Amino acid sequence: MGSITDKAILKIGKLTYTEKNWEALGSLGDLKVFPGDKEVSDPKQLFQENLQSGAYDHVVALYRSNDSTSLTGPFDAELIRSLPSSLKYICHNGAGYDNIDITACTSRGIEVSSTPVAVNNATADMTIWLMIGALRSIHVPYAAVREGKWRGPHFMPGTDPEDKVLGMIGMGGIGQAVAHRARAFGMKIQYYNRSRLSPELEKDAKYVGLDELIGSSDVVSLHCSLTAETTGLIGKTELGQMKKGAVLINTARGKLIDEGALIEALKDGTLRAAGLDVFENEPELRSDLVDLPNVVLTPHIGTGTTDTQAKMELLVLDNIKSALESGKLITQVREQLSKPKL
Ligand SMILES: O=C(O)C(=O)CO
């Protein structure tokens, strides 16, 4: 067995709930942290300098997150080319990993894991919160009551979820958790997905084509990943095909929707309302979106509970441990598995 110093593990960003579990990984390799506790004016440059100086030359596995993209830049093909040749595993904290170029990782022999399942319930809860908020036109009275204006000048009664058709685009773990909750509200569920679910998972949900879903749902909710194929999935054409007065919910990724076209559809009444947790250029928000009275907005906090954040961190560290001990990631991304997962 080699000394532990011939292997290192790199943590990019911070862990909030699992620092002890991180320290325990010290039995498997030297622990390195970027950027650490000191103030850094240009973390992206420092990260590049560290890569070039050989500071990470023995790193075999690294921890990163969606948030740590602001410290390093996205893990695109260029950044992946500059990672040390020792690197075998990127263990990502996030169910979505659109800021990692998986093809570039695969061709360099780097295996990648993400955090599915751990995110399902919190993201589904947020989806329901946004959906009910949008159906109840909550945005104006919610702000008005805090400003001492009671219901505000233009209170609009909402609509009930009961008997409405919920169309889910993407029916993986989060989609199924949303469907489970929506059934309790008496909603009828239909879905579009890469592949049809088994009868046990599908339950009473109807599997339909994308056009049919868009044209026949009272609420359309997005639960698919962002890829080259799904970027701009909901644009002017699709919004024009939606039922007059329908509601659109997005807790997946902002770039699935053409935000300019959405703003027009919300202004001209094509859509009744939207509930959005994610945005095209987050954390920047368009003022013409924020100013609309018929959008319910949250700042990408779908998984923002202590329980879920802790589960996500732990799953990433468990992936690192499993990879270093047995050469196997627990939740490797589906693009790298021969049998695609839902
Ligand atoms: O898990 C993810 O991908 C997130 O976006 C967290 O909210």
PDB file of N, CA and C and ligand atoms in Angstrom, residues 66 92-98 115 119 123 174 251-253 277-278 282 300-304 309 312, ligand 1:
ATOM      1  N   ASN A  66     -22.598  23.164  -7.704  1.00  0.00           N
ATOM      2  CA  ASN A  66     -23.090  24.192  -8.629  1.00  0.00           C
ATOM      3  C   ASN A  66     -22.594  25.561  -8.175  1.00  0.00           C
ATOM      4  N   HIS A  92     -19.722  15.642  -7.809  1.00  0.00           N
ATOM      5  CA  HIS A  92     -20.416  16.920  -7.919  1.00  0.00           C
ATOM      6  C   HIS A  92     -21.596  16.970  -6.965  1.00  0.00           C
ATOM      7  N   ASN A  93     -21.712  18.090  -6.246  1.00  0.00           N
ATOM      8  CA  ASN A  93     -22.867  18.300  -5.375  1.00  0.00           C
ATOM      9  C   ASN A  93     -23.940  19.026  -6.168  1.00  0.00           C
ATOM     10  N   GLY A  94     -24.949  18.294  -6.620  1.00  0.00           N
ATOM     11  CA  GLY A  94     -26.047  18.850  -7.406  1.00  0.00           C
ATOM     12  C   GLY A  94     -26.637  17.732  -8.241  1.00  0.00           C
ATOM     13  N   ALA A  95     -27.960  17.773  -8.395  1.00  0.00           N
ATOM     14  CA  ALA A  95     -28.594  16.770  -9.261  1.00  0.00           C
ATOM     15  C   ALA A  95     -28.359  17.148 -10.716  1.00  0.00           C
ATOM     16  N   GLY A  96     -28.321  18.449 -10.973  1.00  0.00           N
ATOM     17  CA  GLY A  96     -28.048  18.934 -12.323  1.00  0.00           C
ATOM     18  C   GLY A  96     -26.547  19.180 -12.454  1.00  0.00           C
ATOM     19  N   TYR A  97     -26.001  18.812 -13.598  1.00  0.00           N
ATOM     20  CA  TYR A  97     -24.540  18.973 -13.772  1.00  0.00           C
ATOM     21  C   TYR A  97     -24.251  19.559 -15.152  1.00  0.00           C
ATOM     22  N   ASP A  98     -25.112  20.512 -15.543  1.00  0.00           N
ATOM     23  CA  ASP A  98     -24.949  21.136 -16.864  1.00  0.00           C
ATOM     24  C   ASP A  98     -23.708  22.015 -16.923  1.00  0.00           C
ATOM     25  N   THR A 115     -25.832  14.147  -7.476  1.00  0.00           N
ATOM     26  CA  THR A 115     -26.613  13.814  -6.260  1.00  0.00           C
ATOM     27  C   THR A 115     -28.108  13.657  -6.550  1.00  0.00           C
ATOM     28  N   VAL A 119     -32.128  15.090  -3.643  1.00  0.00           N
ATOM     29  CA  VAL A 119     -32.772  16.393  -3.910  1.00  0.00           C
ATOM     30  C   VAL A 119     -34.284  16.280  -4.108  1.00  0.00           C
ATOM     31  N   THR A 123     -37.014  19.600  -3.651  1.00  0.00           N
ATOM     32  CA  THR A 123     -37.304  20.269  -4.925  1.00  0.00           C
ATOM     33  C   THR A 123     -38.793  20.119  -5.266  1.00  0.00           C
ATOM     34  N   ILE A 174     -37.424  13.652  -9.231  1.00  0.00           N
ATOM     35  CA  ILE A 174     -38.109  14.877  -8.787  1.00  0.00           C
ATOM     36  C   ILE A 174     -39.528  14.905  -9.359  1.00  0.00           C
ATOM     37  N   THR A 251     -38.519  24.614 -11.741  1.00  0.00           N
ATOM     38  CA  THR A 251     -37.547  24.458 -10.646  1.00  0.00           C
ATOM     39  C   THR A 251     -36.328  23.683 -11.162  1.00  0.00           C
ATOM     40  N   ALA A 252     -36.204  23.571 -12.498  1.00  0.00           N
ATOM     41  CA  ALA A 252     -35.122  22.741 -13.071  1.00  0.00           C
ATOM     42  C   ALA A 252     -33.930  23.623 -13.457  1.00  0.00           C
ATOM     43  N   ARG A 253     -33.962  24.209 -14.635  1.00  0.00           N
ATOM     44  CA  ARG A 253     -32.898  25.115 -15.071  1.00  0.00           C
ATOM     45  C   ARG A 253     -33.504  26.251 -15.886  1.00  0.00           C
ATOM     46  N   ASP A 277     -38.051  29.219  -9.950  1.00  0.00           N
ATOM     47  CA  ASP A 277     -36.957  29.162  -8.965  1.00  0.00           C
ATOM     48  C   ASP A 277     -35.610  29.312  -9.663  1.00  0.00           C
ATOM     49  N   VAL A 278     -35.619  29.225 -10.984  1.00  0.00           N
ATOM     50  CA  VAL A 278     -34.370  29.242 -11.760  1.00  0.00           C
ATOM     51  C   VAL A 278     -34.521  30.194 -12.941  1.00  0.00           C
ATOM     52  N   GLU A 282     -29.100  33.537 -14.100  1.00  0.00           N
ATOM     53  CA  GLU A 282     -28.984  33.721 -12.648  1.00  0.00           C
ATOM     54  C   GLU A 282     -27.511  33.803 -12.232  1.00  0.00           C
ATOM     55  N   HIS A 300     -33.401  30.256  -6.728  1.00  0.00           N
ATOM     56  CA  HIS A 300     -32.769  28.930  -6.831  1.00  0.00           C
ATOM     57  C   HIS A 300     -32.515  28.314  -5.439  1.00  0.00           C
ATOM     58  N   ILE A 301     -33.625  28.069  -4.751  1.00  0.00           N
ATOM     59  CA  ILE A 301     -33.527  27.491  -3.405  1.00  0.00           C
ATOM     60  C   ILE A 301     -34.306  26.168  -3.317  1.00  0.00           C
ATOM     61  N   GLY A 302     -34.456  25.513  -4.470  1.00  0.00           N
ATOM     62  CA  GLY A 302     -35.218  24.254  -4.494  1.00  0.00           C
ATOM     63  C   GLY A 302     -34.733  23.238  -3.480  1.00  0.00           C
ATOM     64  N   THR A 303     -33.420  23.139  -3.322  1.00  0.00           N
ATOM     65  CA  THR A 303     -32.886  22.150  -2.363  1.00  0.00           C
ATOM     66  C   THR A 303     -32.453  22.836  -1.053  1.00  0.00           C
ATOM     67  N   GLY A 304     -32.949  24.044  -0.847  1.00  0.00           N
ATOM     68  CA  GLY A 304     -32.445  24.847   0.274  1.00  0.00           C
ATOM     69  C   GLY A 304     -33.034  24.520   1.633  1.00  0.00           C
ATOM     70  N   GLN A 309     -29.602  19.690   2.159  1.00  0.00           N
ATOM     71  CA  GLN A 309     -28.207  20.092   1.903  1.00  0.00           C
ATOM     72  C   GLN A 309     -27.250  19.097   2.562  1.00  0.00           C
ATOM     73  N   MET A 312     -27.158  15.911   0.569  1.00  0.00           N
ATOM     74  CA  MET A 312     -26.411  16.074  -0.692  1.00  0.00           C
ATOM     75  C   MET A 312     -24.906  16.039  -0.436  1.00  0.00           C
TER      76      MET A 312
HETATM   77  O1  LIG B   1     -29.271  19.944  -7.424  1.00  0.00           O
HETATM   78  C1  LIG B   1     -29.291  20.813  -8.286  1.00  0.00           C
HETATM   79  O2  LIG B   1     -28.924  20.610  -9.444  1.00  0.00           O
HETATM   80  C2  LIG B   1     -29.755  22.141  -7.966  1.00  0.00           C
HETATM   81  O3  LIG B   1     -30.015  22.924  -8.820  1.00  0.00           O
HETATM   82  C3  LIG B   1     -29.897  22.502  -6.529  1.00  0.00           C
HETATM   83  O4  LIG B   1     -31.008  23.333  -6.336  1.00  0.00           O
END
